[in-house]
mmCIF file of C-alpha atoms in Angstrom:
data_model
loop_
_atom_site.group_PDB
_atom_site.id
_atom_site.type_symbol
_atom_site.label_atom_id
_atom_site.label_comp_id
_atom_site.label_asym_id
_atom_site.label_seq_id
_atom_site.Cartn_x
_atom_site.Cartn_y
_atom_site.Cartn_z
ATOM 1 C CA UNK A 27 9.153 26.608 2.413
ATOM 2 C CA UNK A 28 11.024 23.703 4.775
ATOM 3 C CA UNK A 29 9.480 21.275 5.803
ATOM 4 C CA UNK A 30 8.989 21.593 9.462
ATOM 5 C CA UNK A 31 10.425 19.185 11.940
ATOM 6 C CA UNK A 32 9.416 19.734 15.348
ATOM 7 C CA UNK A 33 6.399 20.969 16.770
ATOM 8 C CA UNK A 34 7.285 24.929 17.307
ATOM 9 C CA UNK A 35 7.679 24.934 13.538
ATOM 10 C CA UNK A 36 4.512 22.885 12.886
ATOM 11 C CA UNK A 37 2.897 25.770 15.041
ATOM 12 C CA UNK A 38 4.423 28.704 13.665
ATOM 13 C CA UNK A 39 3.854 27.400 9.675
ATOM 14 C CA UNK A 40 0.316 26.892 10.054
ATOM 15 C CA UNK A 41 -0.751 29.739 12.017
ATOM 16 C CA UNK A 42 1.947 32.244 10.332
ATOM 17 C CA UNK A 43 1.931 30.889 6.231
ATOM 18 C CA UNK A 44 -0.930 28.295 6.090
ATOM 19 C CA UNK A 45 -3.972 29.094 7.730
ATOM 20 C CA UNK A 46 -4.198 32.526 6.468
ATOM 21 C CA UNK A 47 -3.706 31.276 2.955
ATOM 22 C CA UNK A 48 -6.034 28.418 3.123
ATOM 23 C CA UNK A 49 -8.583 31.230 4.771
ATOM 24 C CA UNK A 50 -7.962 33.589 1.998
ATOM 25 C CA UNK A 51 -8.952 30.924 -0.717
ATOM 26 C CA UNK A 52 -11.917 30.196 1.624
ATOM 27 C CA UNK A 53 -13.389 33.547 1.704
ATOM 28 C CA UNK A 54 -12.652 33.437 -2.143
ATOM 29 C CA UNK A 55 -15.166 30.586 -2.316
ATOM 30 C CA UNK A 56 -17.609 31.887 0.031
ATOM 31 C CA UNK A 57 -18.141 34.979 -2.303
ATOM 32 C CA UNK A 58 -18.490 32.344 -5.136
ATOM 33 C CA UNK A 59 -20.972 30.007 -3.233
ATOM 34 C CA UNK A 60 -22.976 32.975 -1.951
ATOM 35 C CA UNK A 61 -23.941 33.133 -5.578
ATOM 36 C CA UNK A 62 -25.175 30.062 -6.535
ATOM 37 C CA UNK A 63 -28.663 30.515 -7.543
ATOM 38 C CA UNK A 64 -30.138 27.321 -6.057
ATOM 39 C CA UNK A 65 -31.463 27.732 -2.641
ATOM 40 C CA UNK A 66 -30.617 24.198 -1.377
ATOM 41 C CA UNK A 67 -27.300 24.138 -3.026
ATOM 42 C CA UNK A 68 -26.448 27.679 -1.805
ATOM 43 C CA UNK A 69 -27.072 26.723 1.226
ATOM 44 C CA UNK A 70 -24.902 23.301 1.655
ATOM 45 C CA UNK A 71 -22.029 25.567 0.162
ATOM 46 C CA UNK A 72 -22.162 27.992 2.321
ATOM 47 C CA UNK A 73 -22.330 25.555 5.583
ATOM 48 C CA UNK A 74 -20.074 23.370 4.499
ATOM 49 C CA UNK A 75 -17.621 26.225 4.360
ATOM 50 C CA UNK A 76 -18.491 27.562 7.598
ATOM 51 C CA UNK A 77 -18.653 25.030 9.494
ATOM 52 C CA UNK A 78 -15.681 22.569 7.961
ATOM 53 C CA UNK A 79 -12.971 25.346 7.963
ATOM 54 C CA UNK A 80 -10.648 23.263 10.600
ATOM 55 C CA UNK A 81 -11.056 20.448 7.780
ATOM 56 C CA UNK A 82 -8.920 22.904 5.331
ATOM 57 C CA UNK A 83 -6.681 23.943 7.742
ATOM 58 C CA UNK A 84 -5.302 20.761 9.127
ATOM 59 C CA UNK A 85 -4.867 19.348 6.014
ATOM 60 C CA UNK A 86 -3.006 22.566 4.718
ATOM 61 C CA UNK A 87 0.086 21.152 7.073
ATOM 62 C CA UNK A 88 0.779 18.794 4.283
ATOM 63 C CA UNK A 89 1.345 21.300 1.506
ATOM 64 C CA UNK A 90 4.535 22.245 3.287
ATOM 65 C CA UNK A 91 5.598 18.814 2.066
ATOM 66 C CA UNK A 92 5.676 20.771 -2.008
ATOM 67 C CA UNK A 93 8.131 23.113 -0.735
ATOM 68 C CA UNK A 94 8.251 25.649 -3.138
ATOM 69 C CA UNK A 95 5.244 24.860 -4.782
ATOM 70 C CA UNK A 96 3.594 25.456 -1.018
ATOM 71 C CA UNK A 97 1.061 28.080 -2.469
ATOM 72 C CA UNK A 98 -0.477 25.574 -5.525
ATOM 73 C CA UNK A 99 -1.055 22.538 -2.788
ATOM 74 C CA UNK A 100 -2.881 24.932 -0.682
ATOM 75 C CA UNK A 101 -4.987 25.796 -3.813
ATOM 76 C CA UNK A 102 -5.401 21.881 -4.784
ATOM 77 C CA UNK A 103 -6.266 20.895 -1.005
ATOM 78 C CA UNK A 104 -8.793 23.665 -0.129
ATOM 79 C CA UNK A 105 -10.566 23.029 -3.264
ATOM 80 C CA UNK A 106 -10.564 19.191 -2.921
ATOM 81 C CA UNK A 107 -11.730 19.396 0.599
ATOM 82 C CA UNK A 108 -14.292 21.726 -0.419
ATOM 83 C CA UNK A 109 -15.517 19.277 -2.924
ATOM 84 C CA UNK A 110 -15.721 16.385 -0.034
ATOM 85 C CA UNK A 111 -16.979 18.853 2.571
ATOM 86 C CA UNK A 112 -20.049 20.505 0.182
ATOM 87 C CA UNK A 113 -20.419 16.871 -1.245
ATOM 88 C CA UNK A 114 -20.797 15.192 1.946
ATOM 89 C CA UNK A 115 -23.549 17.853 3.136
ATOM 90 C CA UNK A 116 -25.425 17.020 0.201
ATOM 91 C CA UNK A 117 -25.678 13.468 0.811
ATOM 92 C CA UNK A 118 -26.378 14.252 4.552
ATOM 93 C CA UNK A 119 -28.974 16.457 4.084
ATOM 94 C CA UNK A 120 -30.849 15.257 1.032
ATOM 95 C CA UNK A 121 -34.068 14.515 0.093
ATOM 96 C CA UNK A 122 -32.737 11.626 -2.293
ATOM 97 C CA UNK A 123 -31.402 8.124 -0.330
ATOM 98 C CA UNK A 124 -30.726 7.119 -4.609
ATOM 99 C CA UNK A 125 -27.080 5.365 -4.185
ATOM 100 C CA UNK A 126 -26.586 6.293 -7.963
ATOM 101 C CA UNK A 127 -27.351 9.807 -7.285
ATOM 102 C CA UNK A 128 -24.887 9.798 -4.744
ATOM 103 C CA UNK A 129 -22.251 7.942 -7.183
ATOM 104 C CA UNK A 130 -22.796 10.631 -9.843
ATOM 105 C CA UNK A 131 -22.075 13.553 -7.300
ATOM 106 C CA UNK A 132 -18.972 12.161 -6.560
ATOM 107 C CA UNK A 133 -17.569 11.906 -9.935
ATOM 108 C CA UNK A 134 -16.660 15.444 -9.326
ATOM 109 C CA UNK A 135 -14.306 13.532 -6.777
ATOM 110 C CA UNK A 136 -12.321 11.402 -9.189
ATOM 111 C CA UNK A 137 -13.053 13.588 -12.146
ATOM 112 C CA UNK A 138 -10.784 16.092 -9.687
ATOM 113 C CA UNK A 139 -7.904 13.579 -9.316
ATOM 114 C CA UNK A 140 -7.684 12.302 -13.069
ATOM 115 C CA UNK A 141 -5.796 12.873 -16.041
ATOM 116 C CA UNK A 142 -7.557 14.741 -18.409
ATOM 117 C CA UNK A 143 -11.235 13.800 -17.560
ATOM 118 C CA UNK A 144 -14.281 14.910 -20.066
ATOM 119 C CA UNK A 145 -15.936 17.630 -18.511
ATOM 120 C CA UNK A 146 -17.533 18.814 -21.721
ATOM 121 C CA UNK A 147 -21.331 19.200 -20.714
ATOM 122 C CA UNK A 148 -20.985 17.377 -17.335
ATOM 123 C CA UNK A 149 -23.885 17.244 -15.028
ATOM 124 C CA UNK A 150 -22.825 15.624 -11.414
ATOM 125 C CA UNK A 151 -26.648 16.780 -10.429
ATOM 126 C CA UNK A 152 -28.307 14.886 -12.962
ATOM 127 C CA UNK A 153 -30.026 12.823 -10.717
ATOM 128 C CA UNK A 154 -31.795 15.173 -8.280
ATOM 129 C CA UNK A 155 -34.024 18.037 -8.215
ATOM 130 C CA UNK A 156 -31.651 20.692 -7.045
ATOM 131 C CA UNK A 157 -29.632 21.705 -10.549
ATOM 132 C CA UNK A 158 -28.070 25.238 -11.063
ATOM 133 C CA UNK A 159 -25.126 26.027 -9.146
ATOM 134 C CA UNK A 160 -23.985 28.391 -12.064
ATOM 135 C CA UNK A 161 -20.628 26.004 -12.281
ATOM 136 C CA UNK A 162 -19.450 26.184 -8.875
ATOM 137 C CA UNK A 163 -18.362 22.490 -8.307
ATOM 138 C CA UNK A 164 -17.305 22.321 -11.753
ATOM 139 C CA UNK A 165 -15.276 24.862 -10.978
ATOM 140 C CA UNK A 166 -13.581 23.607 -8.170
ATOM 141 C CA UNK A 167 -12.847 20.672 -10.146
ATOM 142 C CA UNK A 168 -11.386 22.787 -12.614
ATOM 143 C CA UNK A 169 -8.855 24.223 -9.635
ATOM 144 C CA UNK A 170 -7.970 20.586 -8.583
ATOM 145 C CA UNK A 171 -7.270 19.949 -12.267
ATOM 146 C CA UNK A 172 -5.094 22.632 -12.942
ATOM 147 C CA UNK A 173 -2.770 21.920 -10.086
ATOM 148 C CA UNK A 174 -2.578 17.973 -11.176
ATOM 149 C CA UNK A 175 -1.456 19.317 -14.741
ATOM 150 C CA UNK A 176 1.713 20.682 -12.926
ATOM 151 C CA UNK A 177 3.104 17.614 -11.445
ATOM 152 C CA UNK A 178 5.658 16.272 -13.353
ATOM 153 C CA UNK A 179 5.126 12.256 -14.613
ATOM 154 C CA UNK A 180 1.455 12.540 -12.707
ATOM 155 C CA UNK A 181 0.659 9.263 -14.340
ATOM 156 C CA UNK A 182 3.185 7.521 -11.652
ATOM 157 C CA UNK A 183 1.090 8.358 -8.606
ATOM 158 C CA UNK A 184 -2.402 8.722 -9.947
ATOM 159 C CA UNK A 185 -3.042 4.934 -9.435
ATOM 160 C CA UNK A 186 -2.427 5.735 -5.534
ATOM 161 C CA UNK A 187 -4.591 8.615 -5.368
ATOM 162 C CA UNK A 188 -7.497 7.475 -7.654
ATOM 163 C CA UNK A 189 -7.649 4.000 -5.158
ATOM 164 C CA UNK A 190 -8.054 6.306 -1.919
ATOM 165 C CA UNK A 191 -10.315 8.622 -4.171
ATOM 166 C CA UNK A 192 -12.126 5.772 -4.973
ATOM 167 C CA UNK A 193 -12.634 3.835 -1.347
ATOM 168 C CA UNK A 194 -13.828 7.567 -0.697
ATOM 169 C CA UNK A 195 -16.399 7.824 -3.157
ATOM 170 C CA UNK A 196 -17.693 4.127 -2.083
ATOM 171 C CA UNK A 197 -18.017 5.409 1.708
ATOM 172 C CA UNK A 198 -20.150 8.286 0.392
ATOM 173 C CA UNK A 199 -22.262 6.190 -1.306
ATOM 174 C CA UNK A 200 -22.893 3.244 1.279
ATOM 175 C CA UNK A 201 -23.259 5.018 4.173
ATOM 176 C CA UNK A 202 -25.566 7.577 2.708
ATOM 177 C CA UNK A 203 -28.439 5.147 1.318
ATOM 178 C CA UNK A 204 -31.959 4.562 3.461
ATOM 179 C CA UNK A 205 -30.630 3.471 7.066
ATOM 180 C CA UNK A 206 -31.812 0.030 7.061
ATOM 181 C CA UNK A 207 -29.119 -0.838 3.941
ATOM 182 C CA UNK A 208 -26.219 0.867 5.414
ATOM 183 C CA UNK A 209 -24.708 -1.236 7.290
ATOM 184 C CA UNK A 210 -25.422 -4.483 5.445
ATOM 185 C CA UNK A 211 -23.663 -2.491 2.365
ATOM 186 C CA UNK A 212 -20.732 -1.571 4.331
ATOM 187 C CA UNK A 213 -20.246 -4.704 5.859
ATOM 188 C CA UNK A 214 -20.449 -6.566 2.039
ATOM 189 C CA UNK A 215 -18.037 -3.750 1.067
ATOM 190 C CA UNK A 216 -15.679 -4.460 3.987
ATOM 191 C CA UNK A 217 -15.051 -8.396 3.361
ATOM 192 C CA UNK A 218 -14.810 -7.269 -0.499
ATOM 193 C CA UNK A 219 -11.684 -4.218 0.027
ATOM 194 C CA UNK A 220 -10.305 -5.415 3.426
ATOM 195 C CA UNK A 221 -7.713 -7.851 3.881
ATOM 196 C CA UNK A 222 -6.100 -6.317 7.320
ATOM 197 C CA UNK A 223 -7.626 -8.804 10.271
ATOM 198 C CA UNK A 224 -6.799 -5.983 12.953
ATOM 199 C CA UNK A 225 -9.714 -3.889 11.666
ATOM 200 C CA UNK A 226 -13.588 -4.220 12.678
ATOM 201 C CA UNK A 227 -15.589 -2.853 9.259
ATOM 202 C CA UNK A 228 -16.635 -0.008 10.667
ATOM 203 C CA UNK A 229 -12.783 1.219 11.323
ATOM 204 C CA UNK A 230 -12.000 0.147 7.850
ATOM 205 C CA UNK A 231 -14.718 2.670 6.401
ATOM 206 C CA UNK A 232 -13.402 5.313 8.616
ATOM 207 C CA UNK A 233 -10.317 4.882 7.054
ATOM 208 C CA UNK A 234 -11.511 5.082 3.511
ATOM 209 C CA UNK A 235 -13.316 8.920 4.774
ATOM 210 C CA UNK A 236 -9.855 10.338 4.458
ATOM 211 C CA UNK A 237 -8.629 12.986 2.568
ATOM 212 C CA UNK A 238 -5.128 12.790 4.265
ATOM 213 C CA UNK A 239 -3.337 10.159 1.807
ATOM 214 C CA UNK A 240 -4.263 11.825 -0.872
ATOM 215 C CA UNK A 241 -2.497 15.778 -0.070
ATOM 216 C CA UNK A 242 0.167 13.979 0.800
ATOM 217 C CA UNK A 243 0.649 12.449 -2.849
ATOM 218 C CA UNK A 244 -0.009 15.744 -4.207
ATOM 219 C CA UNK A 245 2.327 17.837 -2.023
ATOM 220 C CA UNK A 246 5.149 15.468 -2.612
ATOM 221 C CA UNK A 247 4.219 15.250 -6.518
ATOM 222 C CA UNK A 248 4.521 19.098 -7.078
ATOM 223 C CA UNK A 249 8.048 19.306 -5.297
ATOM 224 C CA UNK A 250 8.933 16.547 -7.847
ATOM 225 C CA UNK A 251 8.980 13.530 -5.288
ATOM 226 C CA UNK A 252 6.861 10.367 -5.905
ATOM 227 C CA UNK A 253 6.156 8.216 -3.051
ATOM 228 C CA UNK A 254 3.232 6.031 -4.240
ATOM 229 C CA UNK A 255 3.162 3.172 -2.768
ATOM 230 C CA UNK A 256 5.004 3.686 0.484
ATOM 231 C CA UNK A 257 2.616 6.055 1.380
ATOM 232 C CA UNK A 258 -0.413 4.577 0.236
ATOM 233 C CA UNK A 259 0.401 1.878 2.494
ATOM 234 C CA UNK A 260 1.589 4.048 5.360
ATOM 235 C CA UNK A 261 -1.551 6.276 5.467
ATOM 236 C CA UNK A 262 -3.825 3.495 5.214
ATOM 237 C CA UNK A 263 -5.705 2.223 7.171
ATOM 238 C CA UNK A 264 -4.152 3.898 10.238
ATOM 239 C CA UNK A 265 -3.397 7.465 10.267
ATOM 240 C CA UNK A 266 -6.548 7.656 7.663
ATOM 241 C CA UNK A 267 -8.485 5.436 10.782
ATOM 242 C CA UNK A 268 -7.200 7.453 13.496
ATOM 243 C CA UNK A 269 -8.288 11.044 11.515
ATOM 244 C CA UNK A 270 -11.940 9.747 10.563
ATOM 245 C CA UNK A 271 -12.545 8.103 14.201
ATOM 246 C CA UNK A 272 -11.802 11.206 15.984
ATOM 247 C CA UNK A 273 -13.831 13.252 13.579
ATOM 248 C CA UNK A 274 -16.975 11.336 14.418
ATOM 249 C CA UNK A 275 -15.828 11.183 18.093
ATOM 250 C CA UNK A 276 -16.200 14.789 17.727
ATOM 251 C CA UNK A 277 -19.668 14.606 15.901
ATOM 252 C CA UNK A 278 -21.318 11.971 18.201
ATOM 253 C CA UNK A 279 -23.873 14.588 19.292
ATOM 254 C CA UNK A 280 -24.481 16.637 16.411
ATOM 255 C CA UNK A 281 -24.720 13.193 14.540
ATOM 256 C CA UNK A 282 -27.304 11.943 17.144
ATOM 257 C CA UNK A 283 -29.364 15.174 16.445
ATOM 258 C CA UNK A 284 -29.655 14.711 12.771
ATOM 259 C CA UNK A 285 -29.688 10.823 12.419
ATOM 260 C CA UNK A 286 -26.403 10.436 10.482
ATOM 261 C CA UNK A 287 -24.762 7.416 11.034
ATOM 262 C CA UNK A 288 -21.539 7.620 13.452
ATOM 263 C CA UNK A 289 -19.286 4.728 13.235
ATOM 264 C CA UNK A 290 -17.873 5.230 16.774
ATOM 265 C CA UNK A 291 -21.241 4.062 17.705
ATOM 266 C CA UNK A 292 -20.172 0.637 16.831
ATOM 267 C CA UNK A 293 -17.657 0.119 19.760
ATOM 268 C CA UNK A 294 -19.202 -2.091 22.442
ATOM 269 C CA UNK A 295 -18.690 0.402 25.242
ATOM 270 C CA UNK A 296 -16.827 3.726 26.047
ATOM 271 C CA UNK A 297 -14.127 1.694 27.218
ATOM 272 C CA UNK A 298 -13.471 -0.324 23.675
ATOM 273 C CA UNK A 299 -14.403 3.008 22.259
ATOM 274 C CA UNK A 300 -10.937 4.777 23.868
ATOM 275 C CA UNK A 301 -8.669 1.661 23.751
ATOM 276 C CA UNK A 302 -9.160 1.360 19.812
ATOM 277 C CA UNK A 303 -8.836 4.771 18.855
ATOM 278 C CA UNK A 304 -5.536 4.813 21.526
ATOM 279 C CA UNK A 305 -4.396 1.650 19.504
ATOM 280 C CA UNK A 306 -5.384 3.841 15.892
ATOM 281 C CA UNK A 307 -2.540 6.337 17.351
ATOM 282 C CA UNK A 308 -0.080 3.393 17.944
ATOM 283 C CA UNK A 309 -0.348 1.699 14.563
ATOM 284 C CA UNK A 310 0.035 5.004 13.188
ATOM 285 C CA UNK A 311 3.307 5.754 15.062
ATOM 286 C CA UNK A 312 4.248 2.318 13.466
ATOM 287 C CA UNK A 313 3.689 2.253 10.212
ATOM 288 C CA UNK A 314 4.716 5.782 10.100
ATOM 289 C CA UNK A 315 7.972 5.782 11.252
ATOM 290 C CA UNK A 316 10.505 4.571 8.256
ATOM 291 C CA UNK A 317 9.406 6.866 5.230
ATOM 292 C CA UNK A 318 10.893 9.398 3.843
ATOM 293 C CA UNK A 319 10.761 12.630 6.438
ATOM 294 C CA UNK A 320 9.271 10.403 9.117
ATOM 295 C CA UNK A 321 9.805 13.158 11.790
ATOM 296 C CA UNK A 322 7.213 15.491 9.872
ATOM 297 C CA UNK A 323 4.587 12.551 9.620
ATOM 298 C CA UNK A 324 5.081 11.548 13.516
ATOM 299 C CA UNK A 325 4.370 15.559 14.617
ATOM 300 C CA UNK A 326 1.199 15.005 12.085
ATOM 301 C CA UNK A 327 -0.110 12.526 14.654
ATOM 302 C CA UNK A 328 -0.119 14.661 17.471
ATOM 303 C CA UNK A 329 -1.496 17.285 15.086
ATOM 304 C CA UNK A 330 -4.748 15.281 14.184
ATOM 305 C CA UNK A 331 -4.930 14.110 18.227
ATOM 306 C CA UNK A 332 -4.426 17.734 19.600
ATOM 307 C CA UNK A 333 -7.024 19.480 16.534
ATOM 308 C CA UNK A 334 -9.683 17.355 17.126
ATOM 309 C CA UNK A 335 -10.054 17.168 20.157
ATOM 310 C CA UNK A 336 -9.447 20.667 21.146
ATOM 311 C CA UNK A 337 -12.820 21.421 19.032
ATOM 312 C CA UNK A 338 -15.704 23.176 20.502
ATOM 313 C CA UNK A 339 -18.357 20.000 19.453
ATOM 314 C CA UNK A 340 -16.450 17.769 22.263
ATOM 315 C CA UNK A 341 -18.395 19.223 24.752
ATOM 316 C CA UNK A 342 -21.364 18.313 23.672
ATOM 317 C CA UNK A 343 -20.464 14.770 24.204
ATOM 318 C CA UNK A 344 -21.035 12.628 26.856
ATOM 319 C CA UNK A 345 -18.630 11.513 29.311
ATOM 320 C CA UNK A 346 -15.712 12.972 26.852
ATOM 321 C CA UNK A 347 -13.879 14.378 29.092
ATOM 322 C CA UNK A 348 -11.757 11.172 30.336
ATOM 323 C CA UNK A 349 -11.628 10.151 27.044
ATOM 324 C CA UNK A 350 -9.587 13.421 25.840
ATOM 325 C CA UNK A 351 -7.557 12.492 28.772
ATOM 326 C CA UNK A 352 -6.622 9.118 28.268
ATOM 327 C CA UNK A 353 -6.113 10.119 24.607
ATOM 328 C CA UNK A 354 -3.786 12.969 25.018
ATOM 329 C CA UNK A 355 -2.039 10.797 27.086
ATOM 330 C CA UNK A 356 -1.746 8.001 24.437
ATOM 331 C CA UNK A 357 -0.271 10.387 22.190
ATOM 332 C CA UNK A 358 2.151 11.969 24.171
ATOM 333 C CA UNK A 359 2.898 15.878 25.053
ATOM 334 C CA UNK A 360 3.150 17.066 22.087
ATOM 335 C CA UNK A 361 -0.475 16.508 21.124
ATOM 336 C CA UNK A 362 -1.289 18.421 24.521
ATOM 337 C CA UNK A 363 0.358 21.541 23.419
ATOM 338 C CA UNK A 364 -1.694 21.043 19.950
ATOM 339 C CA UNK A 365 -4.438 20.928 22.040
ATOM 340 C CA UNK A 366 -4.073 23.735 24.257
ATOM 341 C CA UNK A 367 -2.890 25.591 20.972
ATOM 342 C CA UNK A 368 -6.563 24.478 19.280
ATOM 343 C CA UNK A 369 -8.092 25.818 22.132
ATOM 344 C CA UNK A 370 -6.507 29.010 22.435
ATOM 345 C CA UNK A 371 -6.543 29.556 18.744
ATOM 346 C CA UNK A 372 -10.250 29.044 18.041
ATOM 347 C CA UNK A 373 -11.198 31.567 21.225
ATOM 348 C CA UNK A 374 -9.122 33.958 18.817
ATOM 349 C CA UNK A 375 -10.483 33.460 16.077
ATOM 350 C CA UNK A 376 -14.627 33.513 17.078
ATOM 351 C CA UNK A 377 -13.158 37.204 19.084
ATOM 352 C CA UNK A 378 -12.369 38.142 15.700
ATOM 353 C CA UNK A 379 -15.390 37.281 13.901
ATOM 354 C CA UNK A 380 -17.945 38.932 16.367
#
């Protein structure tokens, strides 16, 4: 597979090649989650599958990035974002608020990313009521382990993945304890990790709630090509910012309903609100634009822009509809055919599921 370089071959890859593949493997783990024997675990499977599909498919653009080794990034990225996505509806709808509880789920997180972890008798539900999942997330560890296995010299870019694996896991944690230590905890965090005076703390753990850096490492790793650093540093905070910030744009109702925490919340007004996530897809245009296959990365912008907010849940928030505008308009045209795309494609899709 080529790597594609302008938008009509963005389109055409994901909708021809990726999303059906990453939909396959989907359906593969839906047949697996529908028999987990715990209700409550059954349950956050199955919904996080459901209703996080989109989360799958837009990171699936980066496994075009392993070339011929398209097909085993797919595998890695739809079983690490399956991990986050059932992991994350845990933590949001739990009956614990027990920060190590939450820790200990997530080691299914790093144990994913590591070399040669020890899952001999590993529990990551020790701490909570809700136990037999008859392997499931073990298993999807397993997947994300056997892909890592078949990167050549791993070891050279684990230390970049395991630090954004790791700022992950710490997100999941803070922001998931009893709501009056949330934001003292992230704040604490913030002045610990950050050292970028641009960013207020909540845009900092928005960053760290992305999966993006991390497919990137492991699409370029399988095609043979390490790019540690460079794009450790490129992805975050800004492209990792931008993709978090619109996802809770996104949520801002549904995250009202149930009481989850929204960091967009934290802007002072609608106006700051726009202008920062507008300034998100500037930086990003920035500190994206001298890496290796820069062109790809740019189009990736208007890809995150044009997917997100071309979702059904935007809607259902207030006053959004100048704020797509101004949006789309700080991204540029090619995030409006995205968007129009998003649109078009999801009508599709729920005409095909009826």
């Amino acid at each position: 597979m080529k790597i594609p370089n302008s938008l009509s071959q963005v389109l055409t890859t994901c909708y021809k090649d990726l999303f059906p593949q990453v939909n396959e493997k989907l359906e593969q783990l839906k047949e697996q989650a529908n028999r987990i024997p715990n209700e409550e675990l059954r349950t956050q499977a199955l919904a996080s599958i459901e209703s996080k599909t989109f989360h799958c498919e837009g990171g699936s653009i980066y496994a075009t990035l392993a070339r011929d080794h398209w097909k085993k990034a797919i595998q890695f990225i739809v079983a690490y974002q399956t991990i986050s996505d059932y992991l994350d509806n845990l933590c949001d709808r739990s009956k614990s608020l027990d920060p190590e509880d939450f820790r200990q789920l997530h080691e299914a997180q790093l144990d994913a990313i590591r070399i040669n972890p020890d899952l001999d008798g590993v529990n990551y539900y020790q701490l909570r009521e809700d136990q037999d999942d008859a392997g499931y997330l073990l298993q999807l560890v397993e997947e994300c382990q056997r892909i890592i296995k078949q990167i050549p010299q791993y070891e050279l870019i684990q230390p970049y993945i395991e630090r954004l694996a790791s700022l992950y896991v710490d997100l999941q944690v803070h922001k998931h304890v009893v709501d009056h230590e949330r934001v003292p905890r992230l704040t604490t965090w913030f002045e610990q990790e950050n050292d970028d005076d641009d960013l207020y703390w909540f845009e900092f753990s928005a960053a760290t709630g992305s999966t993006l850096g991390i497919f990137c490492l492991i699409s370029y790793g399988l095609a043979n090509e390490r790019h540690g650093r460079i794009m450790l540093e490129s992805f975050f905070p800004s492209l990792q910012g931008l993709h978090i910030l619109l996802d809770y744009f996104i949520d801002q109702h549904e995250d009202k309903v149930e009481g989850d925490l929204n960091f967009v919340n934290y802007y002072e007004d609608e106006s700051e609100k726009v202008a920062r996530i507008g300034h998100m897809i500037k930086r990003a245009r920035s500190e994206l634009s001298d890496i290796p296959d820069q062109q790809f990365h740019q189009l990736i912008i208007d890809g995150v822009v044009g997917l997100y907010l071309s979702d059904p849940k935007v809607k259902e928030v207030s006053g959004a509809d100048e704020a797509v505008k101004q949006l789309l308009q700080d991204a540029g045209w090619r995030a409006k055919i995205v968007y129009w795309n998003g649109k078009a494609y999801r009508k599709l899709k729920g005409r095909k599921s009826a």
